XYZ file of C-alpha atoms in Angstrom:
759
model
C 0.000 0.000 0.000
C 1.402 3.366 -1.050
C 1.999 5.684 1.886
C 0.172 9.037 1.785
C 2.062 12.037 3.149
C 0.200 14.875 4.806
C 0.334 18.436 3.455
C 2.385 19.390 6.490
C 5.096 16.800 5.616
C 5.143 17.830 1.961
C 5.429 21.503 2.847
C 8.221 20.796 5.354
C 10.216 18.823 2.761
C 9.707 21.466 0.046
C 10.807 24.353 2.257
C 13.837 22.449 3.560
C 14.946 21.406 0.066
C 14.535 24.950 -1.271
C 16.622 26.476 1.507
C 19.434 23.894 1.263
C 19.679 24.183 -2.539
C 19.668 27.998 -2.273
C 22.590 27.954 0.164
C 24.613 25.577 -2.012
C 23.972 27.684 -5.115
C 24.862 30.874 -3.239
C 28.150 29.311 -2.132
C 29.050 28.365 -5.724
C 28.079 31.769 -7.131
C 30.049 33.585 -4.421
C 33.272 31.703 -5.160
C 32.866 32.121 -8.947
C 31.946 35.794 -8.821
C 34.738 36.659 -6.375
C 37.333 35.271 -8.805
C 35.773 37.086 -11.761
C 35.427 40.323 -9.793
C 39.061 40.081 -8.691
C 40.304 39.903 -12.299
C 37.988 42.704 -13.438
C 39.056 44.896 -10.524
C 42.740 44.375 -11.338
C 42.174 45.237 -15.039
C 40.115 48.302 -14.094
C 42.718 49.558 -11.620
C 45.559 49.013 -14.105
C 43.769 50.994 -16.831
C 42.873 53.779 -14.393
C 46.401 54.008 -12.981
C 48.018 53.955 -16.443
C 45.741 56.772 -17.650
C 46.604 58.801 -14.564
C 50.325 58.063 -14.962
C 50.239 59.145 -18.637
C 48.393 62.360 -17.729
C 50.997 63.130 -15.031
C 53.835 62.242 -17.438
C 52.611 64.746 -20.048
C 51.322 67.277 -17.518
C 54.568 69.242 -17.211
C 54.918 69.438 -21.015
C 51.385 70.828 -21.298
C 52.176 73.307 -18.494
C 55.317 74.473 -20.349
C 53.482 74.865 -23.649
C 50.511 76.709 -22.135
C 52.694 78.935 -19.916
C 54.971 80.092 -22.773
C 52.350 80.351 -25.535
C 51.393 83.914 -24.601
C 54.862 85.317 -23.739
C 56.556 84.182 -26.977
C 53.682 85.595 -29.037
C 54.085 89.038 -27.437
C 55.470 91.676 -29.777
C 58.305 92.793 -27.418
C 59.693 89.236 -27.323
C 59.509 88.953 -31.121
C 61.310 92.260 -31.513
C 64.096 91.273 -29.082
C 64.629 87.912 -30.803
C 64.834 89.660 -34.167
C 67.313 92.181 -32.705
C 69.258 89.400 -30.838
C 69.096 91.438 -27.620
C 70.903 88.976 -25.313
C 70.628 90.974 -22.077
C 66.898 91.439 -22.410
C 66.311 87.818 -23.460
C 68.479 86.475 -20.601
C 66.275 88.378 -18.165
C 63.180 86.919 -19.886
C 64.649 83.382 -19.526
C 65.147 83.929 -15.816
C 61.545 85.056 -15.410
C 60.273 82.070 -17.375
C 62.414 79.676 -15.346
C 61.095 81.226 -12.126
C 57.562 80.386 -13.336
C 58.701 76.891 -14.465
C 61.326 75.913 -11.861
C 61.336 72.221 -12.834
C 62.850 72.903 -16.293
C 66.483 71.879 -16.857
C 67.005 73.329 -20.352
C 65.774 76.679 -21.651
C 67.252 78.245 -24.817
C 66.228 80.791 -27.432
C 67.373 80.006 -30.991
C 67.237 82.296 -34.031
C 65.817 81.339 -37.424
C 69.224 80.066 -38.654
C 69.471 77.575 -35.790
C 72.060 79.540 -33.792
C 71.558 79.906 -30.042
C 70.988 83.477 -28.841
C 70.821 82.835 -25.063
C 70.810 79.828 -22.735
C 69.547 79.436 -19.198
C 72.927 78.055 -17.992
C 74.673 81.322 -19.023
C 76.929 79.831 -21.720
C 77.688 82.152 -24.606
C 75.577 81.739 -27.722
C 76.105 82.009 -31.498
C 76.742 78.270 -31.941
C 74.335 75.833 -33.574
C 71.657 74.218 -31.404
C 71.720 70.422 -31.300
C 69.828 68.313 -31.997
C 68.843 70.473 -34.963
C 66.329 67.914 -36.283
C 63.848 68.911 -33.560
C 63.983 72.534 -34.724
C 63.290 71.574 -38.330
C 60.372 69.338 -37.317
C 58.744 72.136 -35.282
C 59.415 74.590 -38.145
C 57.721 72.310 -40.687
C 54.666 71.963 -38.454
C 54.651 75.664 -37.484
C 53.250 74.510 -34.148
C 54.717 73.544 -30.740
C 56.447 70.139 -30.728
C 56.143 68.017 -27.559
C 58.322 64.887 -27.558
C 60.434 62.637 -25.354
C 64.020 62.450 -26.621
C 67.339 60.818 -25.706
C 69.893 63.665 -25.521
C 73.625 62.964 -25.555
C 75.710 64.185 -22.619
C 77.640 66.676 -24.785
C 74.464 68.184 -26.266
C 72.761 68.493 -22.880
C 75.800 69.892 -21.052
C 76.130 72.621 -23.707
C 72.435 73.646 -23.415
C 71.144 72.446 -20.017
C 71.585 72.689 -16.246
C 75.141 72.065 -14.977
C 73.993 70.072 -11.919
C 72.060 67.623 -14.084
C 74.990 67.451 -16.512
C 77.304 66.345 -13.694
C 75.016 63.365 -12.936
C 75.275 61.970 -16.504
C 78.062 59.379 -16.941
C 80.645 59.986 -19.705
C 79.457 58.841 -23.138
C 75.983 58.490 -21.590
C 72.714 60.055 -22.571
C 69.660 61.430 -20.818
C 65.897 61.014 -21.421
C 64.131 64.364 -21.500
C 60.621 65.664 -22.166
C 61.316 68.336 -24.788
C 59.045 71.202 -25.928
C 60.079 73.147 -29.063
C 57.939 76.237 -29.672
C 58.354 78.173 -32.962
C 58.239 81.977 -32.766
C 56.151 83.467 -35.594
C 56.001 87.173 -36.399
C 52.741 89.033 -36.917
C 53.320 88.960 -40.693
C 53.687 85.146 -40.465
C 57.455 85.239 -40.987
C 59.615 82.820 -38.988
C 61.822 84.306 -36.203
C 63.198 81.286 -34.329
C 62.456 78.790 -31.553
C 62.185 78.555 -27.785
C 63.413 75.117 -26.582
C 62.479 73.850 -23.086
C 63.396 70.497 -21.513
C 62.739 68.536 -18.309
C 65.213 65.699 -17.584
C 63.416 62.548 -16.441
C 66.593 60.914 -15.042
C 66.658 63.383 -12.149
C 62.854 63.906 -11.859
C 61.582 61.053 -9.665
C 58.430 62.810 -8.550
C 56.035 61.144 -11.027
C 56.124 57.578 -9.539
C 55.624 58.877 -6.020
C 52.759 61.140 -7.130
C 50.951 58.031 -8.431
C 51.716 56.063 -5.261
C 50.492 58.970 -3.090
C 47.099 58.807 -4.840
C 46.609 55.017 -5.113
C 48.611 53.644 -2.129
C 51.565 51.308 -1.745
C 49.802 48.504 -3.646
C 50.522 50.511 -6.825
C 54.068 50.595 -8.204
C 55.208 52.896 -11.056
C 58.463 52.828 -13.020
C 60.059 54.730 -15.927
C 62.740 53.003 -18.030
C 65.337 54.258 -20.496
C 66.086 51.584 -23.129
C 64.945 48.981 -20.567
C 66.958 50.370 -17.623
C 64.975 51.699 -14.653
C 65.551 55.419 -14.097
C 62.637 56.068 -11.662
C 60.635 53.710 -9.434
C 58.125 54.113 -6.584
C 58.620 50.651 -5.040
C 61.689 48.774 -3.844
C 59.984 45.600 -5.067
C 60.477 46.794 -8.648
C 64.196 47.156 -8.112
C 66.599 50.045 -7.924
C 67.517 52.408 -10.708
C 70.244 49.963 -11.787
C 67.673 47.234 -12.576
C 66.393 46.326 -16.025
C 63.183 44.982 -17.545
C 63.133 41.330 -18.541
C 64.024 40.427 -22.127
C 60.463 39.234 -22.787
C 58.945 42.556 -21.742
C 61.630 44.619 -23.494
C 61.216 42.769 -26.825
C 57.470 43.398 -26.844
C 57.883 47.082 -26.019
C 60.542 47.522 -28.750
C 58.036 46.060 -31.233
C 55.693 48.932 -30.391
C 53.149 46.911 -28.384
C 51.854 47.446 -24.847
C 52.849 44.682 -22.428
C 50.095 43.403 -20.119
C 50.638 40.387 -17.869
C 51.655 38.930 -14.540
C 55.165 39.227 -13.195
C 57.083 38.732 -9.944
C 59.462 41.197 -8.322
C 61.303 39.856 -5.282
C 58.830 37.811 -3.251
C 55.722 39.746 -4.361
C 53.333 39.018 -7.252
C 52.275 41.868 -9.556
C 49.911 42.404 -12.448
C 51.759 44.873 -14.711
C 51.049 46.984 -17.795
C 53.883 48.786 -19.610
C 53.545 51.187 -22.545
C 56.442 52.078 -24.880
C 57.770 55.649 -25.087
C 59.006 56.806 -28.521
C 60.833 59.898 -29.725
C 59.782 62.265 -32.512
C 61.013 59.749 -35.129
C 58.932 56.935 -33.636
C 62.015 55.139 -32.255
C 61.650 53.241 -28.963
C 63.573 54.969 -26.151
C 61.901 53.778 -22.931
C 58.661 52.829 -21.235
C 56.129 53.802 -18.570
C 55.004 50.868 -16.377
C 52.297 50.476 -13.693
C 51.983 47.376 -11.473
C 49.442 46.275 -8.836
C 49.970 43.717 -6.040
C 47.620 40.720 -6.026
C 48.072 39.942 -2.316
C 45.344 42.299 -1.100
C 42.787 40.970 -3.599
C 43.616 37.313 -2.745
C 43.134 38.021 0.977
C 39.728 39.524 0.281
C 38.750 36.445 -1.757
C 39.822 34.049 1.022
C 37.895 36.054 3.634
C 34.799 35.980 1.426
C 34.989 32.191 0.955
C 35.510 31.627 4.694
C 32.533 33.822 5.575
C 30.364 32.055 2.988
C 31.255 28.616 4.380
C 30.419 29.620 7.955
C 27.128 31.236 6.956
C 26.252 28.206 4.792
C 26.676 25.719 7.663
C 24.684 27.923 9.997
C 22.029 28.433 7.310
C 21.497 24.689 6.815
C 20.789 24.175 10.537
C 18.546 27.197 10.538
C 16.697 25.817 7.513
C 15.456 22.826 9.511
C 13.951 25.071 12.184
C 12.407 27.432 9.636
C 10.910 24.564 7.623
C 9.339 22.962 10.701
C 7.892 26.246 11.980
C 6.622 27.340 8.573
C 4.892 24.017 7.877
C 2.959 24.197 11.163
C 2.262 27.918 10.722
C 0.768 27.460 7.246
C -1.173 24.173 7.674
C -2.976 24.764 11.009
C -5.293 27.527 9.637
C -6.030 25.401 6.538
C -7.143 22.449 8.667
C -9.401 24.756 10.720
C -10.873 26.266 7.554
C -11.602 22.802 6.162
C -13.480 21.808 9.352
C -15.650 24.969 9.301
C -16.445 24.493 5.612
C -17.756 20.989 6.338
C -20.045 22.395 9.079
C -21.430 25.099 6.745
C -21.986 22.377 4.156
C -24.089 20.625 6.780
C -26.339 23.715 7.088
C -24.912 25.786 9.943
C -24.459 29.267 8.348
C -23.566 30.859 11.694
C -20.105 29.329 11.663
C -17.165 31.753 11.496
C -13.414 31.213 11.258
C -11.148 33.029 13.739
C -8.875 35.563 11.980
C -5.485 35.330 13.723
C -3.202 37.174 11.239
C -3.143 39.704 8.390
C -1.302 37.524 5.858
C -2.808 35.532 2.980
C -4.209 32.878 5.360
C -5.801 35.584 7.497
C -7.242 37.169 4.344
C -8.617 33.760 3.297
C -10.326 33.338 6.703
C -11.728 36.855 6.534
C -13.004 36.239 2.988
C -14.700 33.049 4.187
C -16.492 34.960 6.960
C -17.549 37.760 4.631
C -18.814 35.267 2.053
C -21.255 33.806 4.616
C -22.504 37.265 5.510
C -22.673 38.585 1.929
C -25.665 36.503 0.824
C -27.945 37.960 3.511
C -26.837 41.530 2.901
C -26.851 41.476 -0.934
C -30.387 42.784 -1.471
C -29.944 45.609 1.062
C -26.654 46.627 -0.541
C -28.186 46.723 -4.049
C -30.998 49.006 -2.847
C -28.539 51.413 -1.238
C -26.392 51.531 -4.394
C -29.412 52.339 -6.584
C -30.386 55.248 -4.333
C -26.816 56.554 -4.407
C -26.715 56.339 -8.231
C -29.930 58.354 -8.535
C -28.503 61.081 -6.300
C -25.276 61.105 -8.305
C -27.107 61.422 -11.641
C -29.015 64.427 -10.330
C -25.803 66.137 -9.214
C -24.106 65.412 -12.563
C -27.012 66.832 -14.570
C -26.856 70.031 -12.515
C -23.098 70.373 -13.047
C -23.432 69.764 -16.800
C -26.040 72.521 -17.050
C -23.836 74.962 -15.125
C -20.784 74.132 -17.261
C -22.779 74.496 -20.489
C -23.940 77.957 -19.447
C -20.392 78.953 -18.533
C -19.018 77.744 -21.885
C -21.792 79.581 -23.751
C -20.901 82.821 -21.940
C -17.189 82.355 -22.705
C -17.944 81.710 -26.385
C -20.094 84.847 -26.578
C -17.318 86.860 -24.883
C -14.712 85.494 -27.312
C -16.974 86.264 -30.268
C -17.414 89.837 -29.039
C -13.646 90.294 -28.633
C -12.884 88.963 -32.130
C -15.652 91.063 -33.661
C -14.426 94.303 -32.057
C -10.710 93.786 -32.861
C -9.053 96.271 -35.224
C -6.655 93.589 -36.495
C -7.987 90.832 -38.705
C -8.068 87.276 -37.361
C -8.384 84.096 -39.474
C -8.504 80.618 -37.896
C -8.174 77.275 -39.738
C -8.650 73.701 -38.554
C -6.170 70.815 -38.856
C -7.267 70.287 -42.516
C -6.602 73.981 -43.307
C -10.309 74.769 -43.778
C -11.506 78.258 -42.790
C -13.021 77.932 -39.283
C -13.401 81.633 -38.365
C -12.818 85.073 -39.908
C -13.622 88.264 -37.991
C -15.111 91.458 -39.543
C -11.705 93.216 -39.684
C -10.224 90.369 -41.761
C -13.325 90.352 -44.008
C -12.792 94.059 -44.663
C -9.041 93.666 -45.353
C -9.533 90.780 -47.826
C -12.843 92.056 -49.219
C -14.822 88.846 -48.592
C -17.904 87.848 -46.595
C -17.679 85.185 -43.895
C -20.563 83.110 -45.313
C -18.730 82.861 -48.674
C -15.550 81.201 -47.346
C -16.332 79.534 -43.982
C -15.720 75.788 -44.208
C -13.805 76.061 -47.506
C -10.171 74.910 -47.888
C -7.949 77.959 -47.628
C -6.488 77.452 -51.133
C -10.058 77.744 -52.547
C -11.165 80.561 -50.261
C -8.152 82.708 -51.217
C -9.410 83.043 -54.818
C -12.508 84.850 -53.578
C -10.475 87.306 -51.517
C -7.292 87.616 -53.617
C -4.947 86.491 -50.822
C -3.404 83.403 -52.469
C 0.095 84.849 -51.885
C -0.530 84.205 -48.196
C -1.422 80.555 -48.922
C 2.021 79.983 -50.469
C 3.625 81.144 -47.202
C 1.320 78.879 -45.160
C 2.472 75.829 -47.144
C 6.067 76.574 -46.080
C 5.056 77.203 -42.444
C 6.598 75.022 -39.716
C 4.138 74.051 -36.991
C 6.861 74.412 -34.366
C 7.290 78.203 -34.399
C 5.588 81.576 -34.877
C 6.259 83.375 -38.165
C 5.814 87.082 -38.964
C 5.452 88.139 -42.631
C 5.051 91.388 -44.531
C 3.185 90.828 -47.823
C 1.602 93.151 -50.396
C -1.948 91.835 -50.982
C -4.692 93.603 -52.910
C -2.750 96.861 -53.085
C -2.210 96.896 -49.329
C 0.889 96.272 -47.244
C -0.073 93.654 -44.657
C 1.859 92.492 -41.583
C 0.788 88.908 -40.847
C 1.607 86.786 -37.786
C 1.060 83.019 -38.186
C 0.999 80.758 -35.112
C 0.082 77.063 -34.711
C -2.890 75.826 -32.690
C -2.068 72.775 -30.572
C -4.496 70.417 -28.859
C -4.166 69.099 -25.299
C -1.725 66.431 -26.479
C 0.531 69.024 -28.115
C -0.408 67.976 -31.675
C -1.130 70.349 -34.572
C -4.826 71.261 -34.840
C -4.819 74.342 -37.076
C -3.518 77.895 -37.547
C -4.395 81.332 -36.211
C -3.392 84.331 -38.333
C -3.335 87.957 -37.147
C -3.474 90.481 -40.035
C -2.706 94.200 -39.739
C -2.902 96.777 -42.570
C 0.379 98.740 -42.367
C 0.006 100.569 -45.699
C -0.383 103.958 -44.004
C 2.588 103.265 -41.712
C 4.758 102.464 -44.758
C 3.726 105.713 -46.466
C 4.572 107.667 -43.314
C 7.988 105.973 -43.069
C 8.748 106.750 -46.716
C 7.742 110.388 -46.205
C 9.908 110.542 -43.094
C 12.887 109.022 -44.971
C 12.438 111.463 -47.854
C 12.241 114.394 -45.434
C 15.359 113.285 -43.535
C 17.273 112.711 -46.793
C 16.311 116.164 -48.103
C 17.224 117.882 -44.865
C 20.530 116.001 -44.744
C 21.412 117.202 -48.260
C 20.537 120.755 -47.285
C 22.612 120.604 -44.074
C 25.690 118.917 -45.553
C 26.821 121.874 -47.712
C 26.811 124.579 -44.972
C 28.358 122.160 -42.464
C 31.179 121.370 -44.912
C 31.758 125.100 -45.390
C 31.737 125.644 -41.609
C 34.278 122.825 -41.146
C 36.614 124.345 -43.711
C 36.336 127.786 -42.119
C 37.041 126.405 -38.643
C 40.101 124.530 -39.938
C 41.454 127.701 -41.593
C 40.981 129.714 -38.381
C 42.670 127.028 -36.259
C 45.597 126.633 -38.685
C 46.281 130.356 -39.208
C 44.899 131.933 -36.031
C 48.107 132.356 -34.041
C 46.497 135.266 -32.222
C 43.848 133.001 -30.634
C 43.861 132.575 -26.862
C 43.868 129.116 -25.287
C 40.178 129.319 -24.394
C 39.222 130.514 -27.889
C 41.237 127.711 -29.525
C 39.644 125.112 -27.226
C 36.153 126.376 -28.119
C 36.983 126.243 -31.847
C 38.282 122.648 -31.475
C 35.009 121.658 -29.797
C 33.069 123.316 -32.645
C 35.177 121.484 -35.246
C 34.709 118.138 -33.458
C 30.929 118.601 -33.267
C 30.866 119.677 -36.922
C 32.695 116.449 -37.895
C 30.210 114.437 -35.840
C 27.238 116.121 -37.582
C 28.810 115.507 -41.016
C 29.348 111.816 -40.162
C 25.751 111.517 -38.995
C 24.476 113.202 -42.184
C 26.639 110.908 -44.341
C 25.181 107.896 -42.496
C 21.648 109.213 -43.035
C 22.324 109.755 -46.753
C 23.889 106.309 -47.067
C 20.963 104.450 -45.472
C 18.511 106.547 -47.506
C 20.294 105.553 -50.751
C 20.287 101.886 -49.753
C 16.596 101.928 -48.781
C 15.633 103.706 -52.010
C 17.655 101.269 -54.158
C 20.062 103.927 -55.485
C 23.144 101.955 -54.377
C 24.361 99.341 -56.863
C 25.562 96.074 -55.328
C 28.058 94.358 -57.655
C 28.272 90.788 -56.351
C 31.543 88.877 -56.795
C 33.085 85.775 -55.171
C 35.164 86.773 -52.118
C 37.288 84.624 -49.750
C 35.807 84.782 -46.242
C 39.188 85.069 -44.511
C 40.065 88.069 -46.694
C 36.987 89.908 -45.362
C 37.901 89.034 -41.774
C 41.563 90.047 -42.125
C 40.804 93.455 -43.723
C 38.077 94.275 -41.185
C 40.306 93.286 -38.239
C 43.249 95.299 -39.593
C 40.947 98.309 -40.005
C 39.964 98.200 -36.299
C 43.272 96.931 -34.898
C 44.572 100.375 -33.929
C 41.316 101.272 -32.191
C 41.405 97.992 -30.250
C 45.028 98.520 -29.177
C 44.187 102.000 -27.903
C 41.590 100.421 -25.587
C 43.809 97.450 -24.578
C 41.493 94.920 -26.252
C 42.655 91.885 -28.266
C 41.023 90.854 -31.551
C 41.080 87.075 -32.119
C 40.124 85.434 -35.430
C 39.009 81.798 -34.959
C 37.657 81.191 -38.473
C 38.831 78.070 -40.309
C 41.028 78.565 -43.370
C 39.084 76.149 -45.616
C 35.752 77.996 -45.719
C 34.175 78.386 -49.187
C 33.976 81.778 -50.885
C 30.907 83.980 -50.468
C 29.037 86.010 -53.080
C 28.852 89.673 -52.236
C 30.235 93.203 -52.489
C 33.657 93.255 -50.832
C 33.712 96.842 -49.489
C 30.163 96.677 -48.129
C 30.735 93.386 -46.283
C 33.971 94.754 -44.790
C 31.962 97.841 -43.731
C 29.420 95.614 -41.907
C 32.073 93.510 -40.155
C 34.201 96.543 -39.229
C 31.149 98.267 -37.727
C 30.323 95.206 -35.576
C 33.972 94.910 -34.423
C 34.092 98.650 -33.632
C 30.927 98.376 -31.510
C 32.334 95.322 -29.686
C 35.573 97.186 -28.892
C 33.681 100.294 -27.741
C 31.568 98.480 -25.193
C 34.103 95.885 -23.922
C 36.099 96.386 -20.703
C 39.841 96.954 -21.102
C 41.942 93.790 -21.073
C 39.244 91.552 -22.624
C 39.093 89.725 -25.970
C 36.762 90.216 -28.941
C 36.260 86.929 -30.843
C 35.599 86.938 -34.608
C 34.462 83.588 -36.024
C 32.937 82.158 -39.203
C 31.326 78.828 -39.980
C 29.142 77.223 -42.603
C 25.368 77.269 -42.005
C 23.653 75.405 -44.834
C 23.985 77.499 -48.011
C 25.352 80.493 -46.054
C 28.462 81.489 -44.132
C 27.596 82.795 -40.653
C 30.093 85.423 -39.385
C 29.938 86.262 -35.656
C 31.497 88.943 -33.433
C 31.448 88.214 -29.668
C 32.478 90.634 -26.918
C 32.637 90.533 -23.110
C 30.784 93.759 -22.406
C 27.537 94.096 -20.492
C 24.646 92.295 -22.236
C 22.010 94.451 -23.920
C 18.800 94.543 -21.865
C 15.850 92.452 -23.185
C 13.730 95.607 -23.585
C 16.278 97.127 -26.033
C 16.944 94.029 -28.164
C 13.840 94.404 -30.331
C 15.007 97.940 -31.347
C 18.657 97.075 -32.091
C 18.455 97.345 -35.888
C 16.125 100.358 -36.120
C 17.367 103.838 -36.993
C 18.486 106.423 -34.423
C 18.579 103.949 -31.523
C 21.105 104.404 -28.720
C 20.903 102.490 -25.454
C 22.054 102.847 -21.848
C 25.310 101.012 -22.581
C 26.348 103.813 -24.946
C 25.640 106.556 -22.439
C 27.490 104.839 -19.596
C 30.562 104.160 -21.725
C 30.845 107.814 -22.712
C 31.076 106.869 -26.398
C 28.544 108.510 -28.648
C 27.280 107.545 -32.060
C 24.638 108.326 -34.668
C 22.431 105.332 -33.892
C 22.520 104.349 -37.595
C 25.380 101.829 -37.692
C 23.352 98.668 -37.049
C 20.502 99.893 -39.276
C 22.985 100.331 -42.173
C 24.436 96.884 -41.453
C 20.947 95.369 -41.596
C 20.175 97.001 -44.956
C 23.514 95.865 -46.486
C 23.164 92.277 -45.233
C 19.572 91.986 -46.466
C 20.629 93.342 -49.890
C 23.013 90.360 -50.024
C 20.151 87.969 -49.253
C 21.356 87.312 -45.700
C 20.122 88.058 -42.197
C 21.634 89.779 -39.163
C 20.745 88.830 -35.586
C 21.703 89.308 -31.944
C 21.889 86.952 -28.990
C 23.442 87.294 -25.526
C 26.655 85.368 -24.861
C 26.486 82.143 -22.865
C 28.883 83.550 -20.234
C 27.810 87.193 -20.592
C 28.593 89.718 -23.297
C 26.966 90.061 -26.732
C 27.124 88.094 -30.001
C 26.162 89.684 -33.354
C 25.861 87.286 -36.322
C 25.164 87.925 -40.012
C 24.938 85.485 -42.929
C 26.223 85.784 -46.500
C 25.319 83.314 -49.296
C 28.025 80.879 -50.395
C 29.365 81.358 -53.931
C 28.569 78.467 -56.248
C 29.236 78.016 -59.949
C 25.581 78.480 -60.844
C 25.554 81.852 -59.051
C 28.627 82.976 -60.925
C 27.121 82.056 -64.316
C 23.912 83.878 -63.415
C 25.875 87.046 -62.518
C 27.758 86.862 -65.846
C 24.497 86.529 -67.779
C 23.059 89.635 -66.035
C 26.172 91.622 -66.950
């Protein structure tokens, strides 16, 4: 007869088996993962330490290059090198060495390769060696950073005497070398500044690494396999050498990565070859980590896992026994009560002793017995509650409908009374609303076009030119247009309508008739142009008379001469303002001919910068051109584009604090070249930005700086740029200041042929 086990026995066996298997699996996973984690941790630490060691190795070279970049580009230094002024240059070397005390070699060499001055005080006029480094830096026309092996004779002639004494006869020295060419402002070559840091006497790098990562990390630098710097005695002294296996791999140009033993300690090491400027192997940089610490951690983890596993197995028996009794006792009680209810006793209830699933089952059992008797009463109560709720909802719907009706009537009244026209379309571009002002502007009635597609409705109101602009409209932005429609000049603002989900659901267009405003502006421009012509002739005569009096009036007193100078200066200012007014009037009226030709972008930048260079120097401001040299040519009028760029640079210099930099840049933007001028002055206030390119506008920045102007410069720039088919814009700098940008179309062959055909 097959033995039947109770649910308690089955549950006990299942829980016990699950716990024991879980502990065994955990033990296996712990041992496996600890080994894998150990190897990954070693690889991660090696990569991290090698990156840090490389950054420290090249850090001093970067410091030298960055520290000397500005001094050697200064005009006084260039002039002294060209004049071979040894006394002045020796003093400069001492100052540079004071800023870079770790350097062991510091020499200035002229363009023929002859040494002008050395840091060690030796007389110059002999050839610098090795000369190949000079030629390599000259060919690149950029600083050369390299690690080189320098012979004892070459170093002793150029470098520090104390370091020279430490080099054995016929020996050589490994040195981080920086060769910086000196270029004149006209791009002619003046010479070199050569700086070196001897690694054989600089043992700080290994100990800097060890200070950060601890004694488990060892760092070494080798010269042709011989150790010249080490942070750990376990790696050997400076007289030690790398093994032949490691050295052969490094000489082949490969990084060595593997296990090795130094003394009685085991290391995981990575070594990277160091090459000179010719790519020849001269040494290596090695980082090693001890494995002892990681192995101890692994052994401790295994020991802890074993102890917890044994304890867990004993605990599993107790947990399994308790859990089996805890879970089966309520089930047996529930089974007994169910049999009594089956017999007809509906008053039976099960005691709820907990809040877990078994307690919830007992509570559900009790509620099930009670639910049948209470079902009818509950249904009646729910029906009454639903009737009350329906009444409340109907009242709220009526109130909301009345509110929406009032809002719609208010909106209709607002749209009807607006002076500007308003046209609204739905997502299919059908006319959904047109107010009386728009009906009057377009000469249509609402009943004739409502519900029609806009491309059909436009034929009845003669505004199809607007439909062409709507087809090109992007639903992600607001667009403002000025279009002549039906003999009227209209200013139209187009904005998208978005639903609650942010999706496109139509357009809203605001239309304003600006015909009268345009006529007034033209009358104003004509009046100003006429008055300017009338004022220019007497002002020119006054200027000439004042100049004659100042030049020949020896009898004038100091006060009289000062007053005449003020009169002459104000006369010049009025003449410049009148010339600006006449110029913008000619451009606006179309009387200025723009002869478009292909022009190199860098030529425009160079001429404009040269034009403002003297002004910038007088205010102690640097002009920096960051444009790339491979930009395509643009199509435009050379003098006018230089005028625009020079005006923007002049404004940037005017309103920048002394000692700052004005950046001039250019980059491709689709079919245009975008040219930008960025300064570090105070940003223009948001209230003034919308009026930047209008005539006769001067802002608070101008008044505070004490620099006056006509207020026409940016307006002229805008007219010139737009005549070229480009756009001019302003935006505040990311870190303060102002950035003005204008675009010029790129010259292409088709443009050139079109220009030739027009000629």
